[in-house]
mmCIF file of C-alpha atoms in Angstrom:
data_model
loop_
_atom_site.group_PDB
_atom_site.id
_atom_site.type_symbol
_atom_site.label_atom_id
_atom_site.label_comp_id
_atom_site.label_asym_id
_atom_site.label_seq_id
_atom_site.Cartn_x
_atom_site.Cartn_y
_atom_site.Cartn_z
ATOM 1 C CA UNK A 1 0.000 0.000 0.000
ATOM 2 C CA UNK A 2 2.704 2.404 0.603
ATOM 3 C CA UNK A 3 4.078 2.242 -2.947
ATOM 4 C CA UNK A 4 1.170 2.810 -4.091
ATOM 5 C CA UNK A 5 0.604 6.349 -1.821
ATOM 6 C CA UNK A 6 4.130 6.928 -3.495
ATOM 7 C CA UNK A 7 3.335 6.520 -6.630
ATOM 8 C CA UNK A 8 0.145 9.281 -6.110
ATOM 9 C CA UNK A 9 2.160 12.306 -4.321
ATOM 10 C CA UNK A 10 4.820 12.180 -7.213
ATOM 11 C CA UNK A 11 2.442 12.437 -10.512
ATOM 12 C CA UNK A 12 -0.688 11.938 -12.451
ATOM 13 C CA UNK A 13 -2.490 8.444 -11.389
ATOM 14 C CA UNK A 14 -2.085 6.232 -14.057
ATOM 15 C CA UNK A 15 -5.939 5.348 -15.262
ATOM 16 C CA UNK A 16 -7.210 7.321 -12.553
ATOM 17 C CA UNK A 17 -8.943 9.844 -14.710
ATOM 18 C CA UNK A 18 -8.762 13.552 -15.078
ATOM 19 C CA UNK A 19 -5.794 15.094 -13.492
ATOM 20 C CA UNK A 20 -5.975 16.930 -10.323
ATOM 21 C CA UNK A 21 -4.596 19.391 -7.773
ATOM 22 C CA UNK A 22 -2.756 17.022 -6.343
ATOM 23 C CA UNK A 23 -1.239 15.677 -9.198
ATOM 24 C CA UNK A 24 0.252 19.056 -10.309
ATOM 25 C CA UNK A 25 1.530 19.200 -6.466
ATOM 26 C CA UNK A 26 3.010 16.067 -6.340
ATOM 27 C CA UNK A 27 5.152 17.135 -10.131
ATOM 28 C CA UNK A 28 6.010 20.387 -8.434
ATOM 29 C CA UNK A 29 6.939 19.869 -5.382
ATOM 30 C CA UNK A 30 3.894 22.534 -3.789
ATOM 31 C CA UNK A 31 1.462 22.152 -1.352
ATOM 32 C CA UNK A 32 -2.598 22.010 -2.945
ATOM 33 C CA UNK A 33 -3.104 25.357 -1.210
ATOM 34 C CA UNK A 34 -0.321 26.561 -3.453
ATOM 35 C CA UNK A 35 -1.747 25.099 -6.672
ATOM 36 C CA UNK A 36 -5.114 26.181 -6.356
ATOM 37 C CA UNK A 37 -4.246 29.527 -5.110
ATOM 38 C CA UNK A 38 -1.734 29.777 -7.869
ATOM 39 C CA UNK A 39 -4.121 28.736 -10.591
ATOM 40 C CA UNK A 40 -6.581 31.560 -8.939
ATOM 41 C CA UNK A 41 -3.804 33.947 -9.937
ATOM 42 C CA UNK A 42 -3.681 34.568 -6.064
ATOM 43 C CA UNK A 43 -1.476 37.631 -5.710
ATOM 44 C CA UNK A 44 0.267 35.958 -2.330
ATOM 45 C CA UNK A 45 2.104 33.275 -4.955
ATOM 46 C CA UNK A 46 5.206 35.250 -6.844
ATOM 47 C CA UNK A 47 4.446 35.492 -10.133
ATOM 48 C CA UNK A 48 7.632 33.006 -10.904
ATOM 49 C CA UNK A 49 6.117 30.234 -8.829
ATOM 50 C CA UNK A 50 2.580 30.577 -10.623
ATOM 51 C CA UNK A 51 4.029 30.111 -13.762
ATOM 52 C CA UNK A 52 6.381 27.460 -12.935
ATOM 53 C CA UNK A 53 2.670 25.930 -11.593
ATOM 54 C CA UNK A 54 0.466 26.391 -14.594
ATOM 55 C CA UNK A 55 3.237 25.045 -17.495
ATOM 56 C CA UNK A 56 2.768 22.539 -14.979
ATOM 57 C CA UNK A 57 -0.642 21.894 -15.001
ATOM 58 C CA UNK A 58 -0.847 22.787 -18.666
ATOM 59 C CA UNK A 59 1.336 20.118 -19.295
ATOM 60 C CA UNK A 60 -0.450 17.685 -17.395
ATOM 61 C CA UNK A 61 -3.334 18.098 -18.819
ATOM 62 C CA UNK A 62 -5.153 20.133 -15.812
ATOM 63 C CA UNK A 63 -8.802 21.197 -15.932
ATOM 64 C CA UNK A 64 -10.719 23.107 -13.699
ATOM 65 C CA UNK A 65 -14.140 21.677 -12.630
ATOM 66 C CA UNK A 66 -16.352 24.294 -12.456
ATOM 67 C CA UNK A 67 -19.361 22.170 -10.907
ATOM 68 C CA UNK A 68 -16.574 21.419 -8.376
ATOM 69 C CA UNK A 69 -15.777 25.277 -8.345
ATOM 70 C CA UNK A 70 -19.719 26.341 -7.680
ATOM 71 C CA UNK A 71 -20.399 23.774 -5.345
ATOM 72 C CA UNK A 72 -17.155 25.132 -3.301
ATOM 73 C CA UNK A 73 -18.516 28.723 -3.588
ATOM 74 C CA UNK A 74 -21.716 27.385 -2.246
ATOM 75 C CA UNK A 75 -20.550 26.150 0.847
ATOM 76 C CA UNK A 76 -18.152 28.663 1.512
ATOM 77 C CA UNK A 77 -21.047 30.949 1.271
ATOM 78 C CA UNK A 78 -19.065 33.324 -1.725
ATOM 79 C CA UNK A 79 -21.398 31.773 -4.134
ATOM 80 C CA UNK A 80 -24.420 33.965 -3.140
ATOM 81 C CA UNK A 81 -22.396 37.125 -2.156
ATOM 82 C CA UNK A 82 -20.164 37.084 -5.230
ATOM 83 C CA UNK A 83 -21.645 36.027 -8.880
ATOM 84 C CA UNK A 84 -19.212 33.837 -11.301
ATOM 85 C CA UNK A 85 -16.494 35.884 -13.190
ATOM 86 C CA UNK A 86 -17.892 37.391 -16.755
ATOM 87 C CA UNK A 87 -15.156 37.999 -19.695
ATOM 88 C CA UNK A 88 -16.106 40.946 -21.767
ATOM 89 C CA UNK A 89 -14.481 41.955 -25.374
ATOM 90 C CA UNK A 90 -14.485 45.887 -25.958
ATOM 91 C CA UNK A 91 -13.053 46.167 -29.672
ATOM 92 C CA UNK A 92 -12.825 49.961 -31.552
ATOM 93 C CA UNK A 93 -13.990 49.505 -34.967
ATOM 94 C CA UNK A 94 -14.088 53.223 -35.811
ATOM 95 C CA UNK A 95 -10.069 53.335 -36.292
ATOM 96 C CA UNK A 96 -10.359 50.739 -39.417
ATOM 97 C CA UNK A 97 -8.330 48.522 -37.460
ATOM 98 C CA UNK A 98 -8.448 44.518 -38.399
ATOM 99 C CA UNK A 99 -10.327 41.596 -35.955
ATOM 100 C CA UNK A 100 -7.341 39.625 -36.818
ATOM 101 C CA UNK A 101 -6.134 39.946 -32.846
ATOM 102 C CA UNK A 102 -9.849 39.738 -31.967
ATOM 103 C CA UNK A 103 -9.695 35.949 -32.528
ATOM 104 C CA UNK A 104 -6.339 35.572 -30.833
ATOM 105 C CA UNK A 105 -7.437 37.559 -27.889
ATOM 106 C CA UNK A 106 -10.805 35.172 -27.533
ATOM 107 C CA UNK A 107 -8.771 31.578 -28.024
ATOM 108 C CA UNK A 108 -6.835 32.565 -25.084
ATOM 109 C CA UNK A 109 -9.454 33.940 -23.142
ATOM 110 C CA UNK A 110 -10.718 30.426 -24.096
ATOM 111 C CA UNK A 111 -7.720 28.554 -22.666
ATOM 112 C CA UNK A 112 -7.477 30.997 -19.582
ATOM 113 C CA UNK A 113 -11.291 30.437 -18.461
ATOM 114 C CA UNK A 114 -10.628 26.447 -19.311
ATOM 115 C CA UNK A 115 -7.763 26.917 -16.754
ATOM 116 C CA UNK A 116 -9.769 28.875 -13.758
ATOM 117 C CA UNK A 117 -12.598 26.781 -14.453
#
């Protein structure tokens, strides 16, 4: 049983499913508080050590849950006093300028709401 505990703090389960917090902690060496709090873009992580955590996570193939996420706000009681995150697009159109960075600036709004769930 103990190799198999092993085996879990040092990387991704094999067959176990989606990855997890735990998994990115047990690649990098961080506590979970660290990797969620770093994936929140908590400003109480250096900037260094949240990036070192989400190629991390990237890599792994880390997904936010969001029903996990809700159900968390819920309990903690945030979910009724603060509503879910919104992304808004403001584009000027009157300058003749192209959309071209439009779509860039969605597909990694995309990847960056994928990533905080």
């Amino acid at each position: 049983m103990k190799a198999a505990e092993d085996s879990r703090a040092h990387g991704p389960r094999a067959g176990a499913g989606a990855t997890t917090l735990r998994d990115v902690a047990g690649v990098t060496g961080f506590h979970i508080t660290t990797i969620s709090k770093a994936l929140r873009n908590h400003p109480s992580i250096p900037t260094a050590t949240r990036e070192r955590i989400r190629q991390a996570a990237r890599e792994l193939g880390y997904e936010s849950n969001p029903v996990l996420n809700a159900l968390t706000r819920a309990r903690s009681g945030e979910g009724s006093v603060r509503p879910a995150p919104r992304i808004a697009f403001l584009a000027d159109f009157r300058s003749g300028g192209s959309t071209g960075n439009l779509s860039t600036a969605y597909d990694g709004a995309v990847e960056q709401a994928r990533m905080l769930g």
